[in-house]
Amino acid sequence: MDVNAAVAAAAAIAGLCTGVIAMLAFRWSERDQARPTRSAMRPDINAVLPPGVDTVLSVLRSSAVVLDEADSVVKASSAAYALGLVRGGKLAVEPMLHMARDTRRDGEIRQVELDLPRRGTGRGEALAVSARVAPLGSRLVLLLVEDLTEARRIEAVRRDFVANVSHELKTPVGALSLLSEAVMDASDDPEAVTRFAGRMQIEATRLTNLVQELIDLSRVQNDERLEDAEPVRVDTLVAEAIDRCRQTASAKQITMAAGGTADLRVWGHRGQLAAALGNLVENAVNYSPARTRVGIAGRRVAAPGGDLIEIAVTDQGVGIPEKDRERIFERFYRVDPARSRATGGTGLGLAIVKHVAASHGGEVTVWSAEGQGSTFTLRLPEAAAETKKRPGSGPVTATRTQTDQETAIPAPEVLP
């Protein structure tokens, strides 16, 4: 009996403990559910928000923070947390907090632009914001913060572009003005007139090329996908690019060779693609020493969204320093300004290539080593409906192989 009584007592104690634990867990769960969320830090205060304010704040593009008379956050949008404006239920930016206090005191609307440290980076990068503070009822203050970082970057790019265009246009225009005066002064010297007239033709051609490339860039710089794309033969694009540079290559005794997989087609605008590939081949010729080789080859590569066509342009030129490779596709950026002007370059060719590739759903990449040359690869979606796929196409090369000779690609252009 004593044993049975002990067992019964132990069971009773265990049951009591289980009940206590269950009750505590239930109370803890209720407390956890009542805990304030990130978007509503203090539900008891949210009730004093004027009707409709909560809905309006949820649809604003700006980051929104509502503060009470104790400077505690009543309501904050997710964007405010993402920018690091609110931390631990408090406004974390001291200048904004001072603005909110001043507005609460006198009721005046205030606005200021600030540069804030960017969260998660140790490089001191600034986040440009515009903050506007206004009273919200008799007790609350509304803070609206707009991120201006991207807008400032675009504005800086626009200013640089306008400055560069002005400089590039003034150079040939000024040269034409001076040369015309020289022609007038040398009117009694036929030899000098001929020499100056030749220089005028060079500057006029340079000005024409610059204006044309500005027009081309304005047409493609939005990177919008084309609506009137059609299948374009890669063989035709390569032939046009080679023909465009034939005279320059011949003068420098540069050999141009076409190879790769035959009968490739890409989707796109024929004129834009021809201009892009022509720019790559022209750069390869201009920046290659005499008696070297430039190769253009295409191949098909598999990709998750469908096969792509890669057109590679390889040269044996001076190469591109590593520090400049990320910037060579910027408008008017030149690795060697003096050499670019000597070759007639405007600094817009690679920018046009980048935007043409983007508008066609592709990309352009570069490999380069100083003193060894460069390879620019234009990667574009294949016009699959028009192409008979061949398995096992080899890598892109700058020289023709036995496989190349067996395809329907024309023999390489060799210029003396």
CSV table of C-alpha atoms in Angstrom, one decimal:
chain,number,residue,atom,x,y,z
A,1,MET,CA,0.0,0.0,0.0
A,2,ASP,CA,2.8,2.4,0.9
A,3,VAL,CA,4.4,1.8,-2.5
A,4,ASN,CA,1.1,2.4,-4.3
A,5,ALA,CA,0.6,5.6,-2.3
A,6,ALA,CA,4.0,6.8,-3.2
A,7,VAL,CA,3.4,6.1,-6.9
A,8,ALA,CA,0.1,8.0,-6.8
A,9,ALA,CA,1.7,11.0,-5.1
A,10,ALA,CA,4.5,11.1,-7.7
A,11,ALA,CA,1.9,10.9,-10.5
A,12,ALA,CA,0.0,13.8,-8.9
A,13,ILE,CA,3.1,15.9,-8.6
A,14,ALA,CA,4.0,15.2,-12.2
A,15,GLY,CA,0.5,16.1,-13.4
A,16,LEU,CA,0.7,19.4,-11.4
A,17,CYS,CA,4.1,20.3,-13.0
A,18,THR,CA,2.7,19.5,-16.4
A,19,GLY,CA,-0.3,21.8,-15.8
A,20,VAL,CA,1.9,24.6,-14.6
A,21,ILE,CA,4.2,24.3,-17.6
A,22,ALA,CA,1.3,24.3,-20.0
A,23,MET,CA,-0.2,27.4,-18.4
A,24,LEU,CA,3.1,29.2,-18.6
A,25,ALA,CA,3.5,28.3,-22.2
A,26,PHE,CA,0.0,29.5,-23.0
A,27,ARG,CA,0.7,32.9,-21.3
A,28,TRP,CA,4.0,33.2,-23.1
A,29,SER,CA,2.4,32.6,-26.4
A,30,GLU,CA,-0.2,35.3,-25.7
A,31,ARG,CA,2.6,37.7,-24.8
A,32,ASP,CA,4.5,36.9,-28.0
A,33,GLN,CA,1.4,37.4,-30.2
A,34,ALA,CA,0.8,40.8,-28.5
A,35,ARG,CA,4.5,41.9,-29.1
A,36,PRO,CA,4.7,44.9,-31.5
A,37,THR,CA,5.8,44.3,-35.1
A,38,ARG,CA,8.4,46.2,-37.0
A,39,SER,CA,5.8,48.1,-39.1
A,40,ALA,CA,3.7,49.0,-36.0
A,41,MET,CA,6.1,49.5,-33.0
A,42,ARG,CA,3.4,50.7,-30.6
A,43,PRO,CA,-0.1,49.5,-31.4
A,44,ASP,CA,-1.6,51.5,-28.5
A,45,ILE,CA,-0.3,54.7,-30.1
A,46,ASN,CA,-1.3,53.7,-33.6
A,47,ALA,CA,-4.9,54.2,-32.6
A,48,VAL,CA,-4.3,58.0,-32.4
A,49,LEU,CA,-3.2,58.2,-36.1
A,50,PRO,CA,-5.7,60.4,-38.1
A,51,PRO,CA,-8.1,58.3,-40.2
A,52,GLY,CA,-6.6,57.2,-43.5
A,53,VAL,CA,-3.0,58.2,-42.6
A,54,ASP,CA,-1.9,54.5,-42.2
A,55,THR,CA,-3.2,53.7,-45.7
A,56,VAL,CA,-1.6,56.7,-47.3
A,57,LEU,CA,1.8,56.0,-45.7
A,58,SER,CA,1.7,52.4,-47.0
A,59,VAL,CA,1.5,53.5,-50.6
A,60,LEU,CA,4.1,56.3,-50.5
A,61,ARG,CA,7.3,55.8,-52.5
A,62,SER,CA,9.2,57.9,-49.9
A,63,SER,CA,10.3,56.4,-46.6
A,64,ALA,CA,7.8,57.5,-43.9
A,65,VAL,CA,8.2,57.8,-40.1
A,66,VAL,CA,5.7,59.1,-37.6
A,67,LEU,CA,7.0,60.3,-34.2
A,68,ASP,CA,5.0,61.1,-31.1
A,69,GLU,CA,5.7,63.8,-28.5
A,70,ALA,CA,8.3,61.7,-26.8
A,71,ASP,CA,10.2,61.2,-30.1
A,72,SER,CA,9.2,57.5,-30.2
A,73,VAL,CA,8.4,55.9,-33.5
A,74,VAL,CA,4.6,55.4,-33.9
A,75,LYS,CA,4.7,54.2,-37.5
A,76,ALA,CA,7.6,53.5,-39.9
A,77,SER,CA,7.5,52.1,-43.4
A,78,SER,CA,9.7,49.1,-44.4
A,79,ALA,CA,11.8,51.5,-46.6
A,80,ALA,CA,12.7,53.6,-43.5
A,81,TYR,CA,14.1,50.4,-41.8
A,82,ALA,CA,16.0,49.5,-45.0
A,83,LEU,CA,17.7,53.0,-45.1
A,84,GLY,CA,18.6,52.6,-41.4
A,85,LEU,CA,16.5,55.6,-40.3
A,86,VAL,CA,14.8,53.7,-37.5
A,87,ARG,CA,16.6,51.5,-35.0
A,88,GLY,CA,15.2,50.1,-31.8
A,89,GLY,CA,12.0,52.1,-32.0
A,90,LYS,CA,13.9,55.4,-32.3
A,91,LEU,CA,14.8,57.7,-35.1
A,92,ALA,CA,18.5,57.1,-35.6
A,93,VAL,CA,19.5,60.2,-37.6
A,94,GLU,CA,20.2,63.1,-35.3
A,95,PRO,CA,19.7,66.0,-37.7
A,96,MET,CA,16.2,64.6,-38.6
A,97,LEU,CA,15.4,64.2,-35.0
A,98,HIS,CA,16.3,67.9,-34.3
A,99,MET,CA,14.1,68.9,-37.3
A,100,ALA,CA,11.2,66.9,-35.9
A,101,ARG,CA,11.5,68.6,-32.5
A,102,ASP,CA,11.6,72.1,-34.0
A,103,THR,CA,8.6,71.3,-36.1
A,104,ARG,CA,6.7,70.0,-33.1
A,105,ARG,CA,7.5,73.2,-31.3
A,106,ASP,CA,6.5,75.8,-33.9
A,107,GLY,CA,4.4,73.8,-36.4
A,108,GLU,CA,6.5,74.8,-39.4
A,109,ILE,CA,7.3,72.5,-42.3
A,110,ARG,CA,11.0,71.9,-42.8
A,111,GLN,CA,13.1,70.3,-45.5
A,112,VAL,CA,16.8,69.5,-45.9
A,113,GLU,CA,19.1,67.4,-48.0
A,114,LEU,CA,21.6,65.2,-46.1
A,115,ASP,CA,24.4,62.7,-46.9
A,116,LEU,CA,24.1,59.7,-44.7
A,117,PRO,CA,26.6,56.8,-44.2
A,118,ARG,CA,25.5,53.8,-46.2
A,119,ARG,CA,24.7,50.7,-44.0
A,120,GLY,CA,26.7,47.6,-44.5
A,121,THR,CA,29.7,49.2,-46.1
A,122,GLY,CA,33.0,50.2,-44.6
A,123,ARG,CA,34.1,52.5,-47.4
A,124,GLY,CA,32.3,55.6,-46.2
A,125,GLU,CA,29.9,55.7,-49.2
A,126,ALA,CA,27.3,58.4,-48.8
A,127,LEU,CA,23.6,58.0,-49.2
A,128,ALA,CA,22.0,61.2,-50.5
A,129,VAL,CA,18.5,61.8,-49.1
A,130,SER,CA,16.0,64.6,-48.9
A,131,ALA,CA,14.1,64.9,-45.6
A,132,ARG,CA,10.8,66.7,-45.1
A,133,VAL,CA,9.2,67.2,-41.7
A,134,ALA,CA,5.6,68.3,-41.1
A,135,PRO,CA,3.1,68.3,-38.2
A,136,LEU,CA,0.5,65.6,-38.2
A,137,GLY,CA,-2.3,66.6,-35.9
A,138,SER,CA,-1.6,68.1,-32.5
A,139,ARG,CA,0.7,65.4,-31.1
A,140,LEU,CA,2.5,63.7,-34.0
A,141,VAL,CA,5.2,64.6,-36.5
A,142,LEU,CA,5.5,63.1,-40.0
A,143,LEU,CA,8.9,62.6,-41.6
A,144,LEU,CA,9.2,61.8,-45.3
A,145,VAL,CA,12.6,60.8,-46.6
A,146,GLU,CA,13.4,60.4,-50.3
A,147,ASP,CA,16.5,58.6,-51.6
A,148,LEU,CA,18.3,60.9,-54.1
A,149,THR,CA,21.4,58.8,-54.6
A,150,GLU,CA,20.5,57.4,-58.0
A,151,ALA,CA,19.1,60.7,-59.2
A,152,ARG,CA,22.4,62.4,-58.2
A,153,ARG,CA,24.4,59.8,-60.0
A,154,ILE,CA,22.3,60.2,-63.2
A,155,GLU,CA,22.7,64.0,-62.9
A,156,ALA,CA,26.4,63.6,-62.6
A,157,VAL,CA,26.5,61.4,-65.7
A,158,ARG,CA,24.4,63.9,-67.6
A,159,ARG,CA,26.7,66.8,-66.6
A,160,ASP,CA,29.8,64.8,-67.6
A,161,PHE,CA,28.2,63.8,-70.9
A,162,VAL,CA,27.3,67.4,-71.8
A,163,ALA,CA,30.8,68.6,-70.8
A,164,ASN,CA,32.4,65.9,-72.9
A,165,VAL,CA,30.2,66.5,-75.9
A,166,SER,CA,30.9,70.2,-75.7
A,167,HIS,CA,34.6,69.6,-75.6
A,168,GLU,CA,34.6,67.0,-78.4
A,169,LEU,CA,32.6,69.3,-80.6
A,170,LYS,CA,34.7,72.4,-79.9
A,171,THR,CA,37.9,70.6,-80.9
A,172,PRO,CA,37.1,70.0,-84.6
A,173,VAL,CA,35.0,73.2,-84.9
A,174,GLY,CA,37.9,75.2,-83.6
A,175,ALA,CA,40.3,73.4,-85.9
A,176,LEU,CA,38.1,74.2,-88.9
A,177,SER,CA,37.9,77.8,-87.9
A,178,LEU,CA,41.7,78.1,-87.7
A,179,LEU,CA,42.3,76.2,-90.9
A,180,SER,CA,39.9,78.3,-92.8
A,181,GLU,CA,41.7,81.4,-91.6
A,182,ALA,CA,45.0,79.8,-92.7
A,183,VAL,CA,43.6,79.1,-96.1
A,184,MET,CA,42.5,82.7,-96.5
A,185,ASP,CA,46.0,84.0,-95.5
A,186,ALA,CA,47.7,81.5,-97.9
A,187,SER,CA,45.4,82.3,-100.9
A,188,ASP,CA,48.5,83.1,-103.0
A,189,ASP,CA,50.2,79.8,-102.1
A,190,PRO,CA,48.5,76.8,-103.8
A,191,GLU,CA,50.6,74.2,-102.0
A,192,ALA,CA,49.6,75.6,-98.6
A,193,VAL,CA,46.0,75.8,-99.6
A,194,THR,CA,46.0,72.2,-100.6
A,195,ARG,CA,47.6,71.2,-97.4
A,196,PHE,CA,45.2,73.1,-95.2
A,197,ALA,CA,42.2,71.9,-97.2
A,198,GLY,CA,43.3,68.4,-96.6
A,199,ARG,CA,43.4,69.0,-92.9
A,200,MET,CA,40.0,70.6,-93.1
A,201,GLN,CA,38.6,67.5,-94.7
A,202,ILE,CA,40.0,65.4,-91.8
A,203,GLU,CA,38.5,67.6,-89.1
A,204,ALA,CA,35.1,67.7,-91.0
A,205,THR,CA,35.1,63.9,-91.2
A,206,ARG,CA,35.9,63.7,-87.5
A,207,LEU,CA,33.0,66.1,-86.7
A,208,THR,CA,30.7,64.1,-88.9
A,209,ASN,CA,31.6,60.8,-87.3
A,210,LEU,CA,31.1,62.3,-83.8
A,211,VAL,CA,27.6,63.7,-84.7
A,212,GLN,CA,26.6,60.4,-86.2
A,213,GLU,CA,27.8,58.4,-83.2
A,214,LEU,CA,25.9,60.7,-80.9
A,215,ILE,CA,22.8,60.1,-83.0
A,216,ASP,CA,23.4,56.3,-82.8
A,217,LEU,CA,23.9,56.4,-79.1
A,218,SER,CA,20.7,58.4,-78.5
A,219,ARG,CA,18.8,55.7,-80.3
A,220,VAL,CA,20.0,52.8,-78.3
A,221,GLN,CA,20.9,54.1,-74.9
A,222,ASN,CA,17.5,53.3,-73.3
A,223,ASP,CA,18.4,49.6,-73.4
A,224,GLU,CA,14.8,48.8,-74.3
A,225,ARG,CA,14.1,45.4,-76.0
A,226,LEU,CA,13.5,45.7,-79.7
A,227,GLU,CA,9.9,45.1,-81.0
A,228,ASP,CA,10.8,44.8,-84.7
A,229,ALA,CA,13.6,42.3,-84.4
A,230,GLU,CA,14.3,39.9,-87.2
A,231,PRO,CA,16.8,37.1,-88.0
A,232,VAL,CA,20.1,38.5,-89.0
A,233,ARG,CA,22.9,36.4,-90.6
A,234,VAL,CA,26.2,36.6,-88.6
A,235,ASP,CA,28.1,36.0,-91.8
A,236,THR,CA,26.7,39.1,-93.3
A,237,LEU,CA,27.5,41.2,-90.2
A,238,VAL,CA,31.1,39.9,-90.2
A,239,ALA,CA,31.6,40.6,-94.0
A,240,GLU,CA,30.3,44.2,-93.5
A,241,ALA,CA,32.6,44.8,-90.5
A,242,ILE,CA,35.6,43.6,-92.5
A,243,ASP,CA,34.7,45.7,-95.5
A,244,ARG,CA,34.3,48.7,-93.3
A,245,CYS,CA,37.9,48.4,-92.0
A,246,ARG,CA,39.5,47.1,-95.3
A,247,GLN,CA,41.3,50.3,-96.2
A,248,THR,CA,42.7,51.0,-92.7
A,249,ALA,CA,43.9,47.4,-92.3
A,250,SER,CA,45.5,47.4,-95.7
A,251,ALA,CA,47.5,50.5,-94.9
A,252,LYS,CA,48.8,48.9,-91.7
A,253,GLN,CA,49.3,45.4,-93.4
A,254,ILE,CA,46.9,43.8,-90.9
A,255,THR,CA,45.4,40.5,-91.8
A,256,MET,CA,41.7,40.0,-91.0
A,257,ALA,CA,40.4,36.5,-90.8
A,258,ALA,CA,36.8,35.2,-90.3
A,259,GLY,CA,36.0,31.8,-88.9
A,260,GLY,CA,33.9,29.8,-86.5
A,261,THR,CA,30.5,28.1,-87.0
A,262,ALA,CA,28.7,28.7,-90.2
A,263,ASP,CA,25.1,29.7,-90.8
A,264,LEU,CA,24.5,31.4,-87.5
A,265,ARG,CA,21.6,33.9,-87.1
A,266,VAL,CA,20.7,36.3,-84.3
A,267,TRP,CA,17.6,38.2,-83.4
A,268,GLY,CA,17.9,42.0,-83.8
A,269,HIS,CA,18.1,45.2,-85.8
A,270,ARG,CA,20.5,44.6,-88.7
A,271,GLY,CA,21.7,48.2,-88.8
A,272,GLN,CA,22.5,48.4,-85.1
A,273,LEU,CA,24.2,45.0,-85.0
A,274,ALA,CA,26.3,46.0,-88.0
A,275,ALA,CA,27.3,49.2,-86.3
A,276,ALA,CA,28.2,47.4,-83.0
A,277,LEU,CA,30.3,44.7,-84.6
A,278,GLY,CA,31.9,47.3,-87.0
A,279,ASN,CA,33.0,49.3,-83.9
A,280,LEU,CA,34.6,46.3,-82.3
A,281,VAL,CA,36.5,45.4,-85.5
A,282,GLU,CA,37.5,49.0,-86.1
A,283,ASN,CA,38.9,49.3,-82.6
A,284,ALA,CA,40.8,46.1,-83.1
A,285,VAL,CA,42.4,47.4,-86.3
A,286,ASN,CA,43.1,50.9,-84.9
A,287,TYR,CA,44.8,49.6,-81.7
A,288,SER,CA,46.8,46.8,-83.4
A,289,PRO,CA,50.4,47.3,-84.5
A,290,ALA,CA,51.3,46.9,-88.2
A,291,ARG,CA,51.6,43.4,-89.7
A,292,THR,CA,49.5,41.7,-87.0
A,293,ARG,CA,46.2,39.7,-87.2
A,294,VAL,CA,42.6,40.4,-86.3
A,295,GLY,CA,40.2,37.5,-86.0
A,296,ILE,CA,36.4,37.5,-86.1
A,297,ALA,CA,34.6,34.2,-85.2
A,298,GLY,CA,31.2,33.1,-84.1
A,299,ARG,CA,29.9,30.1,-82.3
A,300,ARG,CA,26.7,28.8,-80.6
A,301,VAL,CA,26.7,28.3,-76.8
A,302,ALA,CA,24.0,26.7,-74.6
A,303,ALA,CA,22.3,28.9,-72.0
A,304,PRO,CA,19.3,28.2,-69.6
A,305,GLY,CA,17.0,30.6,-71.5
A,306,GLY,CA,17.9,29.4,-75.0
A,307,ASP,CA,21.0,29.2,-77.1
A,308,LEU,CA,23.2,32.2,-77.5
A,309,ILE,CA,25.5,33.3,-80.3
A,310,GLU,CA,28.9,34.6,-79.4
A,311,ILE,CA,30.9,36.8,-81.9
A,312,ALA,CA,34.4,37.3,-80.7
A,313,VAL,CA,36.8,39.9,-82.1
A,314,THR,CA,40.5,39.2,-81.2
A,315,ASP,CA,43.5,41.4,-81.9
A,316,GLN,CA,47.2,41.3,-81.1
A,317,GLY,CA,47.3,44.9,-80.0
A,318,VAL,CA,48.5,46.9,-77.0
A,319,GLY,CA,46.0,45.5,-74.6
A,320,ILE,CA,44.0,47.2,-71.9
A,321,PRO,CA,45.3,47.8,-68.4
A,322,GLU,CA,43.3,46.1,-65.7
A,323,LYS,CA,42.3,49.3,-64.0
A,324,ASP,CA,40.6,50.6,-67.2
A,325,ARG,CA,38.7,47.5,-68.2
A,326,GLU,CA,35.6,48.3,-66.1
A,327,ARG,CA,35.3,51.8,-67.6
A,328,ILE,CA,36.0,51.3,-71.3
A,329,PHE,CA,32.3,51.0,-72.0
A,330,GLU,CA,31.6,54.5,-70.5
A,331,ARG,CA,30.8,57.3,-72.9
A,332,PHE,CA,33.9,59.3,-73.9
A,333,TYR,CA,36.2,57.2,-71.7
A,334,ARG,CA,39.6,56.7,-73.3
A,335,VAL,CA,42.4,54.5,-72.0
A,336,ASP,CA,44.9,56.6,-74.0
A,337,PRO,CA,43.3,59.9,-75.1
A,338,ALA,CA,46.2,60.9,-77.3
A,339,ARG,CA,46.2,57.6,-79.2
A,340,SER,CA,42.4,57.7,-79.6
A,341,ARG,CA,42.4,61.1,-81.2
A,342,ALA,CA,45.3,60.1,-83.4
A,343,THR,CA,43.2,57.2,-84.7
A,344,GLY,CA,40.1,59.3,-85.1
A,345,GLY,CA,38.2,57.8,-82.2
A,346,THR,CA,35.4,59.6,-80.5
A,347,GLY,CA,35.2,57.6,-77.3
A,348,LEU,CA,31.6,56.5,-78.1
A,349,GLY,CA,32.2,53.3,-80.0
A,350,LEU,CA,32.2,50.9,-77.1
A,351,ALA,CA,29.3,52.7,-75.3
A,352,ILE,CA,27.2,52.1,-78.5
A,353,VAL,CA,28.2,48.4,-78.5
A,354,LYS,CA,27.2,48.0,-74.8
A,355,HIS,CA,23.8,49.6,-75.4
A,356,VAL,CA,23.1,47.7,-78.6
A,357,ALA,CA,23.9,44.4,-76.8
A,358,ALA,CA,21.6,45.4,-73.9
A,359,SER,CA,18.7,46.4,-76.2
A,360,HIS,CA,19.0,43.0,-78.0
A,361,GLY,CA,18.9,41.1,-74.7
A,362,GLY,CA,22.6,40.3,-74.8
A,363,GLU,CA,25.9,41.6,-73.4
A,364,VAL,CA,29.5,42.5,-74.4
A,365,THR,CA,32.5,41.3,-72.4
A,366,VAL,CA,36.2,41.8,-72.7
A,367,TRP,CA,39.4,39.9,-72.0
A,368,SER,CA,42.7,41.6,-72.3
A,369,ALA,CA,46.3,41.5,-71.3
A,370,GLU,CA,48.8,44.3,-71.8
A,371,GLY,CA,51.1,43.6,-74.6
A,372,GLN,CA,49.2,40.5,-75.7
A,373,GLY,CA,46.0,41.9,-77.2
A,374,SER,CA,42.3,41.9,-76.4
A,375,THR,CA,39.2,39.8,-77.2
A,376,PHE,CA,35.8,41.5,-77.2
A,377,THR,CA,32.8,39.0,-77.2
A,378,LEU,CA,29.4,40.1,-78.3
A,379,ARG,CA,26.8,37.6,-76.9
A,380,LEU,CA,23.3,37.7,-78.4
A,381,PRO,CA,20.1,35.5,-78.5
A,382,GLU,CA,20.0,33.1,-81.4
A,383,ALA,CA,17.3,33.2,-84.0
A,384,ALA,CA,16.5,29.6,-83.2
A,385,ALA,CA,13.6,29.2,-85.6
A,386,GLU,CA,15.9,30.0,-88.5
A,387,THR,CA,18.9,28.0,-87.4
A,388,LYS,CA,19.7,24.3,-87.7
A,389,LYS,CA,21.6,23.5,-84.5
A,390,ARG,CA,24.9,21.6,-84.7
A,391,PRO,CA,26.1,19.9,-81.6
A,392,GLY,CA,29.7,20.2,-80.4
A,393,SER,CA,30.6,23.5,-81.8
A,394,GLY,CA,34.2,24.3,-80.8
A,395,PRO,CA,35.6,27.4,-79.0
A,396,VAL,CA,35.9,30.7,-80.7
A,397,THR,CA,39.3,31.2,-82.2
A,398,ALA,CA,41.0,34.0,-84.1
A,399,THR,CA,42.4,31.6,-86.7
A,400,ARG,CA,40.8,29.2,-89.1
A,401,THR,CA,41.0,25.5,-88.5
A,402,GLN,CA,40.3,22.5,-90.6
A,403,THR,CA,36.7,22.5,-89.2
A,404,ASP,CA,36.3,26.1,-90.3
A,405,GLN,CA,37.4,25.3,-93.8
A,406,GLU,CA,34.7,22.6,-94.0
A,407,THR,CA,31.9,25.1,-93.2
A,408,ALA,CA,30.1,27.4,-95.6
A,409,ILE,CA,31.8,30.5,-94.2
A,410,PRO,CA,33.6,32.4,-96.9
A,411,ALA,CA,37.4,32.2,-97.0
A,412,PRO,CA,39.1,34.7,-94.7
A,413,GLU,CA,39.8,38.2,-96.0
A,414,VAL,CA,43.6,38.6,-96.1
A,415,LEU,CA,44.8,42.1,-96.7
A,416,PRO,CA,48.3,42.8,-97.9
